[in-house]
XYZ file of C-alpha atoms in Angstrom:
522
model
C 7.698 -6.983 5.046
C 4.682 -5.261 3.274
C 6.654 -2.391 1.253
C 8.277 -4.498 -0.770
C 9.532 -1.581 -3.444
C 10.624 -2.002 -6.153
C 14.714 -1.681 -5.327
C 14.244 -4.653 -2.444
C 13.543 -7.140 -5.165
C 16.318 -5.392 -7.094
C 18.201 -5.917 -3.395
C 17.401 -9.827 -2.816
C 18.414 -10.311 -6.979
C 21.964 -8.736 -6.547
C 22.889 -10.884 -2.975
C 20.585 -14.030 -4.689
C 24.164 -14.327 -8.161
C 26.457 -13.262 -5.005
C 26.871 -9.535 -6.623
C 26.668 -7.152 -3.618
C 29.365 -4.876 -5.013
C 28.409 -5.040 -8.214
C 25.791 -2.082 -8.082
C 26.132 0.581 -10.685
C 27.180 5.129 -9.742
C 24.277 6.998 -11.756
C 24.346 9.822 -13.055
C 23.123 12.021 -10.898
C 19.941 13.727 -12.823
C 20.166 17.404 -12.937
C 17.800 19.943 -11.128
C 19.336 23.639 -13.357
C 16.626 22.979 -16.879
C 13.649 22.589 -14.238
C 12.124 25.891 -13.759
C 9.613 26.721 -10.874
C 6.443 26.700 -10.346
C 5.549 26.454 -7.672
C 2.055 27.317 -5.604
C 2.480 29.901 -3.280
C 2.670 27.722 -0.280
C 3.951 23.746 -1.974
C 2.212 20.517 0.011
C 4.375 17.922 1.061
C 3.464 14.293 2.287
C 5.155 12.315 4.083
C 4.174 8.729 3.626
C 5.201 7.219 7.043
C 5.404 2.896 7.057
C 2.954 1.563 9.125
C 2.630 4.703 10.935
C 0.182 3.935 14.095
C -2.342 6.687 16.750
C -1.109 4.627 20.008
C 2.580 3.988 19.621
C 2.902 7.425 17.734
C 1.756 9.460 21.190
C 3.622 6.837 22.745
C 6.240 8.230 21.833
C 5.975 11.235 21.601
C 5.168 11.055 25.422
C 8.219 9.926 26.051
C 10.199 13.033 24.465
C 11.485 10.771 21.559
C 9.254 12.498 18.858
C 9.663 15.937 19.161
C 9.702 17.187 15.301
C 6.007 15.186 15.031
C 4.926 16.646 19.236
C 6.233 20.093 16.649
C 3.414 19.219 13.520
C 0.642 17.755 16.285
C 0.588 20.562 18.128
C 0.966 23.695 15.367
C -1.990 21.459 13.258
C -4.421 18.855 13.833
C -3.774 15.063 14.564
C -6.142 13.600 12.851
C -6.164 8.966 14.677
C -7.615 7.410 12.642
C -8.086 7.395 9.339
C -9.798 4.616 7.178
C -6.551 2.678 4.830
C -7.514 1.392 2.007
C -8.312 -2.458 0.973
C -6.854 -4.759 1.694
C -4.341 -3.455 3.944
C -1.144 -3.935 1.407
C 1.260 -1.267 -0.060
C 1.366 -1.621 -3.154
C -3.237 -1.052 -2.514
C -2.866 1.528 -1.021
C -0.572 4.250 -2.783
C -2.714 3.297 -5.832
C -5.569 4.266 -3.682
C -3.985 7.290 -2.156
C -2.633 8.297 -5.450
C -6.200 8.209 -7.261
C -8.422 8.960 -4.910
C -10.330 4.964 -5.948
C -10.832 2.285 -4.350
C -9.114 -1.775 -6.537
C -12.923 -2.112 -8.230
C -11.787 1.518 -10.147
C -7.392 1.377 -9.849
C -7.299 -2.250 -10.113
C -4.553 -2.852 -8.710
C -6.303 -5.833 -6.251
C -2.861 -6.712 -3.831
C 0.115 -7.314 -3.030
C -0.150 -10.537 -4.819
C -3.449 -11.902 -7.226
C -4.155 -13.606 -9.831
C -4.548 -13.141 -12.727
C -7.076 -14.502 -15.062
C -6.663 -14.007 -18.490
C -2.360 -14.928 -18.624
C -2.711 -17.831 -16.220
C -0.801 -17.286 -13.871
C 0.389 -15.710 -10.193
C 1.112 -11.287 -10.151
C 4.260 -10.745 -7.156
C 5.200 -6.571 -6.429
C 7.480 -8.949 -4.003
C 6.998 -10.965 -0.857
C 8.803 -13.933 0.582
C 11.652 -15.668 -0.968
C 10.179 -18.913 -2.300
C 7.011 -17.134 -2.869
C 9.122 -14.806 -5.334
C 10.989 -18.285 -6.638
C 7.422 -19.736 -6.810
C 5.777 -17.099 -9.465
C 9.653 -16.428 -11.349
C 11.751 -13.963 -10.794
C 11.723 -12.651 -14.394
C 8.873 -11.846 -13.816
C 8.331 -10.187 -10.328
C 11.016 -8.458 -11.767
C 8.996 -6.931 -14.416
C 5.658 -7.132 -12.285
C 6.924 -4.928 -9.929
C 9.125 -1.759 -11.854
C 7.521 -2.121 -15.097
C 4.096 -3.187 -15.402
C 2.133 -2.320 -11.588
C 2.964 1.567 -12.865
C 2.504 0.863 -17.193
C -0.057 -1.549 -17.305
C -1.772 -3.128 -13.842
C -2.754 0.150 -12.491
C -5.915 1.167 -14.319
C -5.756 3.675 -16.838
C -9.454 4.978 -16.267
C -8.546 6.665 -13.761
C -5.885 9.306 -13.695
C -3.159 9.698 -10.307
C -2.963 13.357 -8.578
C 1.028 13.309 -10.674
C -1.522 13.107 -13.756
C -4.766 15.866 -12.562
C -1.437 18.034 -11.519
C -0.003 17.825 -14.807
C -3.664 19.088 -16.838
C -3.393 22.040 -14.085
C -0.239 23.317 -15.238
C 1.284 22.545 -12.219
C 4.735 20.637 -11.127
C 4.528 17.107 -8.227
C 8.014 14.872 -7.867
C 8.108 11.521 -5.942
C 9.771 10.616 -3.587
C 10.088 6.373 -3.380
C 7.285 6.176 -4.400
C 6.708 2.833 -5.749
C 2.763 3.983 -7.392
C 4.004 6.777 -9.565
C 2.764 7.314 -12.843
C 1.751 10.690 -14.381
C 2.642 12.568 -17.680
C 6.192 13.620 -17.673
C 9.014 10.323 -18.990
C 11.663 9.415 -17.145
C 15.071 6.722 -17.996
C 15.254 4.300 -15.433
C 18.915 3.373 -14.524
C 19.309 -0.983 -13.759
C 21.941 -1.778 -12.936
C 23.943 -3.923 -14.886
C 24.684 -7.233 -13.545
C 20.011 -7.393 -14.042
C 20.615 -6.588 -17.226
C 23.115 -9.192 -17.696
C 20.867 -11.822 -15.660
C 18.148 -10.943 -18.535
C 15.850 -10.323 -16.055
C 15.208 -6.630 -16.789
C 16.046 -4.819 -19.361
C 18.860 -2.240 -20.172
C 16.024 1.088 -20.894
C 13.444 1.304 -19.392
C 11.018 4.138 -19.993
C 8.392 5.225 -17.330
C 6.148 7.890 -17.644
C 6.355 9.938 -13.613
C 5.883 13.176 -12.339
C 7.754 15.807 -13.423
C 10.481 15.310 -10.013
C 11.146 11.520 -9.799
C 13.389 9.243 -7.171
C 13.143 6.159 -6.676
C 16.485 5.534 -5.056
C 19.285 3.312 -7.278
C 16.681 3.807 -10.118
C 16.641 7.304 -10.239
C 18.053 10.845 -8.262
C 18.817 13.710 -8.608
C 20.987 14.649 -5.077
C 24.419 13.255 -5.428
C 25.158 12.564 -2.247
C 22.678 9.100 -2.387
C 25.374 7.306 -3.727
C 26.737 6.156 -0.304
C 22.766 5.318 0.741
C 21.899 3.182 -1.747
C 24.140 0.083 -1.730
C 23.044 -3.439 -1.279
C 22.714 -3.363 2.565
C 21.291 0.437 2.523
C 18.078 -1.605 0.512
C 19.018 0.024 -2.987
C 17.855 3.487 -1.779
C 14.753 2.130 0.248
C 15.845 3.649 2.908
C 13.877 7.602 5.533
C 18.289 8.196 4.914
C 17.437 8.341 0.433
C 14.135 10.222 0.562
C 15.405 12.006 3.028
C 18.673 13.494 0.878
C 16.477 13.839 -1.730
C 13.968 15.293 -0.362
C 16.866 18.463 1.477
C 18.076 18.536 -1.748
C 15.033 19.591 -3.732
C 14.425 22.139 -1.347
C 17.785 24.106 -0.277
C 17.679 23.734 -4.319
C 15.201 26.243 -3.657
C 13.383 23.499 -6.574
C 10.348 21.793 -4.851
C 7.684 21.498 -6.524
C 3.766 22.431 -5.994
C 3.225 18.541 -4.248
C 5.234 15.907 -3.130
C 4.805 12.671 -2.088
C 8.268 11.602 0.421
C 8.300 7.958 1.018
C 9.620 6.866 4.891
C 9.651 3.687 4.796
C 12.266 1.900 7.436
C 9.699 1.913 10.250
C 8.070 -1.491 8.453
C 10.717 -4.002 9.199
C 11.159 -4.132 12.755
C 6.842 -3.371 13.601
C 6.930 -7.018 11.349
C 9.350 -8.149 13.256
C 8.530 -6.901 16.809
C 4.887 -6.428 17.180
C 3.163 -3.316 16.023
C 3.808 -1.784 19.863
C 7.631 -1.425 18.999
C 8.944 2.696 18.772
C 12.190 2.179 16.656
C 10.528 3.481 13.502
C 9.189 5.411 14.499
C 11.606 7.890 16.329
C 13.437 6.700 13.628
C 11.538 8.623 11.145
C 11.661 11.685 13.432
C 14.723 12.054 13.168
C 14.209 12.078 9.629
C 11.523 14.832 9.895
C 13.553 16.671 11.874
C 16.826 16.743 9.229
C 13.930 17.693 6.551
C 12.572 20.762 8.918
C 16.234 21.728 10.013
C 16.002 22.276 6.076
C 15.556 25.579 6.894
C 16.624 28.342 8.723
C 13.591 27.421 11.633
C 10.984 24.839 12.254
C 8.868 27.842 13.102
C 9.680 29.192 9.252
C 9.108 25.284 7.896
C 5.617 25.199 8.172
C 4.710 28.751 7.546
C 6.658 28.395 3.655
C 4.867 24.495 3.567
C 2.493 22.511 4.425
C 3.426 19.656 5.557
C 1.769 16.664 5.521
C 2.157 12.986 7.980
C 0.166 10.144 6.794
C 0.103 6.141 7.805
C -0.554 3.765 5.105
C -1.773 0.632 7.551
C -1.362 -0.496 11.061
C 0.226 -3.572 11.955
C -2.166 -6.200 14.045
C -0.031 -8.736 17.219
C 0.117 -12.424 15.142
C 0.662 -14.772 18.284
C 3.751 -16.701 18.288
C 2.760 -20.264 18.032
C 2.913 -20.514 14.789
C 0.304 -23.733 14.779
C -2.919 -22.176 15.981
C -1.206 -18.707 14.386
C -0.991 -19.630 11.059
C -4.563 -20.381 8.939
C -2.969 -22.564 6.191
C -5.173 -23.279 3.196
C -3.370 -25.857 1.952
C -4.593 -27.701 4.558
C -7.273 -26.393 5.115
C -8.193 -27.815 1.625
C -6.313 -30.259 1.575
C -8.576 -32.811 -1.307
C -7.582 -29.621 -4.193
C -4.937 -29.389 -7.219
C -2.861 -25.678 -6.101
C -1.758 -23.482 -8.853
C 2.212 -23.054 -8.964
C 4.788 -22.025 -11.152
C 5.274 -25.270 -12.857
C 1.607 -26.488 -12.224
C -0.811 -24.461 -14.403
C -4.261 -26.692 -14.660
C -4.801 -26.200 -10.976
C -8.207 -25.730 -9.578
C -7.733 -23.023 -7.463
C -4.705 -20.706 -6.688
C -3.543 -19.155 -3.342
C -2.473 -15.226 -3.092
C -1.458 -14.431 0.341
C -1.552 -10.504 1.484
C -0.490 -11.893 4.943
C -4.267 -11.153 6.969
C -6.508 -11.713 3.596
C -6.509 -14.298 1.286
C -7.514 -14.405 -2.920
C -8.860 -17.741 -3.621
C -9.555 -19.162 -7.542
C -11.208 -20.978 -8.397
C -10.581 -22.016 -11.548
C -11.707 -25.544 -12.846
C -15.407 -24.512 -13.222
C -16.105 -27.958 -12.146
C -15.561 -27.066 -8.562
C -18.647 -24.555 -6.605
C -17.715 -21.958 -4.257
C -20.230 -23.043 -2.274
C -18.052 -26.086 -2.114
C -15.043 -24.025 -0.471
C -17.451 -21.319 1.753
C -18.406 -24.846 3.831
C -14.806 -26.305 4.234
C -13.303 -22.609 5.496
C -17.061 -21.916 7.534
C -15.318 -24.769 9.956
C -12.215 -22.476 11.474
C -12.985 -20.496 13.791
C -9.495 -17.480 12.938
C -11.587 -16.381 9.772
C -13.880 -13.394 10.581
C -15.588 -12.740 7.325
C -15.539 -14.622 3.712
C -16.771 -12.969 1.125
C -18.099 -13.088 -3.180
C -20.292 -12.339 -5.275
C -22.033 -12.905 -8.408
C -24.213 -10.460 -11.131
C -26.352 -10.192 -8.257
C -24.730 -8.861 -5.493
C -22.276 -9.098 -2.953
C -22.062 -12.128 -0.403
C -20.714 -11.812 3.622
C -20.758 -14.835 5.698
C -19.088 -16.186 9.025
C -17.732 -19.275 10.680
C -19.387 -17.310 13.707
C -22.823 -16.890 11.819
C -25.345 -19.799 9.412
C -26.715 -16.254 7.947
C -24.972 -15.158 5.687
C -25.142 -11.329 4.639
C -25.679 -9.848 0.881
C -24.939 -5.677 -0.200
C -24.396 -4.330 -3.720
C -24.072 -0.122 -4.093
C -27.626 1.986 -5.522
C -30.010 1.194 -2.144
C -31.677 2.923 0.470
C -29.479 2.160 3.572
C -26.849 5.190 3.664
C -23.261 5.253 5.557
C -21.645 7.591 7.586
C -19.902 8.521 3.502
C -22.861 9.455 2.254
C -22.714 6.361 -0.434
C -25.670 4.290 -0.720
C -26.639 0.441 -0.125
C -29.056 -2.008 -0.753
C -28.296 -4.679 2.867
C -29.931 -7.816 3.255
C -29.733 -10.760 5.884
C -27.463 -10.785 8.934
C -25.806 -7.180 9.591
C -23.330 -8.032 12.137
C -21.693 -10.771 10.486
C -19.512 -6.886 9.109
C -20.325 -5.954 13.035
C -22.617 -2.944 11.397
C -25.592 -1.226 12.756
C -28.223 0.114 11.352
C -29.895 3.376 12.734
C -33.299 4.112 12.295
C -34.047 2.154 9.366
C -31.855 3.484 7.117
C -28.760 4.603 8.710
C -25.232 2.167 8.220
C -23.370 2.711 11.377
C -19.336 0.998 11.184
C -18.170 -0.706 14.160
C -14.456 -3.323 13.935
C -14.518 -2.799 9.795
C -15.057 0.887 9.086
C -15.751 2.230 5.721
C -15.923 -2.116 5.251
C -19.433 -1.624 3.048
C -17.423 0.267 0.113
C -14.020 -0.532 0.750
C -15.015 -4.730 0.186
C -16.760 -4.018 -3.088
C -13.258 -2.708 -4.375
C -11.235 -5.655 -4.042
C -14.449 -8.064 -4.729
C -14.253 -5.938 -8.050
C -11.000 -5.390 -8.960
C -10.551 -8.033 -10.383
C -11.264 -10.991 -13.572
C -12.766 -14.455 -11.895
C -13.735 -16.270 -9.520
C -12.671 -16.051 -6.745
C -13.300 -15.980 -2.627
C -12.033 -13.686 0.165
C -11.310 -15.130 3.583
C -10.428 -12.454 5.696
C -8.682 -13.225 9.789
C -10.013 -12.371 13.128
C -7.250 -10.147 14.847
C -4.033 -12.366 16.074
C -4.526 -14.774 12.573
C -2.520 -14.305 9.161
C -3.329 -16.331 6.249
C 0.122 -18.779 5.149
C 0.103 -21.209 2.066
C 2.588 -23.069 1.386
C 5.427 -21.170 -0.378
C 4.111 -17.942 1.639
C 6.453 -16.033 4.317
C 4.735 -15.684 8.079
C 5.111 -13.459 10.540
C 4.044 -15.472 13.905
C 5.552 -13.338 16.885
C 5.479 -10.099 15.128
C 3.464 -8.112 13.180
C 1.334 -8.399 9.776
C -1.664 -6.334 8.280
C -3.447 -7.364 4.807
C -7.132 -7.001 6.880
C -10.500 -5.373 6.863
C -10.390 -4.781 10.342
C -9.677 -2.396 12.203
C -6.547 -2.956 14.161
C -4.775 -3.193 9.899
C -6.478 -0.429 9.401
C -6.436 2.956 11.314
C -3.386 4.788 10.771
C -2.976 8.584 11.616
C -3.125 11.911 9.775
C -0.869 14.575 10.693
C -1.405 17.703 8.923
C 0.010 21.880 9.730
C 0.501 24.806 6.968
C -3.201 24.761 6.626
C -6.490 24.866 8.205
C -8.310 22.559 5.239
C -8.793 19.384 5.671
C -10.167 16.253 3.665
C -14.561 15.869 4.475
C -14.387 12.415 4.780
C -11.383 10.408 7.812
C -10.117 8.400 3.910
C -7.334 7.897 2.733
C -9.021 7.884 -0.781
C -10.772 11.335 0.154
C -6.661 12.529 0.753
C -5.989 13.320 -3.586
C -9.190 15.243 -3.943
C -8.553 17.128 -0.479
C -5.420 17.975 -1.959
C -6.099 19.068 -5.200
C -8.553 20.976 -3.825
C -5.979 22.605 -1.344
C -2.764 23.445 -4.511
C -5.856 24.776 -6.370
C -7.125 27.121 -2.999
C -3.320 28.883 -2.870
């Protein structure tokens, strides 16, 4: 349940009020007045939710993914692109669009606690979490505030930078989409009648903007956005919108399009599930068939197919696989919708969590020492004005790090480090070079999360096979989950077909800069 997109939340609102048939048919936005100024070879970035290298290669080998096989055989296949952290949709999307980690883009996770408002921010997760955080709050946070307020204005999205260069772009079913052009959202009438969202919502997005029931161009999509089709949050809606741009010859310089269907089946069945890859391949076939031939498709367009995060198996036995933080921290009071003066607030992001210590009388060390007793936790981290600190239940020692030191990693980032490097499974070569193993790009990604927000908080990150829960959270025991810094959640594949240029490093945070270079060179 990771890609809790704007429309997925509206699905819950509609179902919860019994108004299944009350969805309005939104008017089609017109392309007639849209004057194309695309580069000679536009770029299409397809983000395939929870696409992972091993299942993809298995599907290709078994002949179940001919379109992916075609792109791989005619392009470049990088099996190990490093995602953002936490490995949750909104943080990943923010990194992809801005080319920064959360210390700069300021979207810490799918769920996080906003200190200055004394409330939990949720972009939609389990029903109990939504209810606890307040339906209206979740609606406004996910539909309005995420792009308008929470995503830092100190960074620019790829859509904004392209607009500055007088190049056009599109976003189709992207949760993060901030751009330079004003768009009016089509909010279903009964949602406005319930006073959950205002009738008129204006948002800044790219030149062309599609987002399920809220915004569309292709009239055929009226039949792919009902409740049972997740209000347009589905592969077919995305494909129909993108095909419409291609067939109308209105493809802009850059298009970001999401194929979200794989996520749910992998969460339910685990990371070996191939059904989502097969569905994504069918969508890709449909797109390639929009051209006279698949060969023509890769001649006319640069295609990038990218996963967003991995998923790892969670043990089926809930008693052992689920780390209940309420239970672990018995004796403290916890923030809830009706209990806002509590000592702690817990924001669960599946296999990682933020624990906010709001009571100044409670020392961070008290919480850390309790958590260190649980061997299912991989590491515990926090910060102060001097450094970042990391400990582990597997060690009695401490590891500290901060930017701009004498040690340099594989991405030419410099760090000051001290203590037990094995806590983050780091190797130091020749006394100066840092190499990452189980936690790829660990220092930059963890630093990003630790400095993503205000307040006193601790990060906990689970060992593989385990997941965090609290009283209101949803769990994935027996299925798949992500969120952690570990490589099992952090490594995704990327296929590039139609260009020989590749990102400088194998990290999602470098994709934006690379795409801007592609568009500058064409």
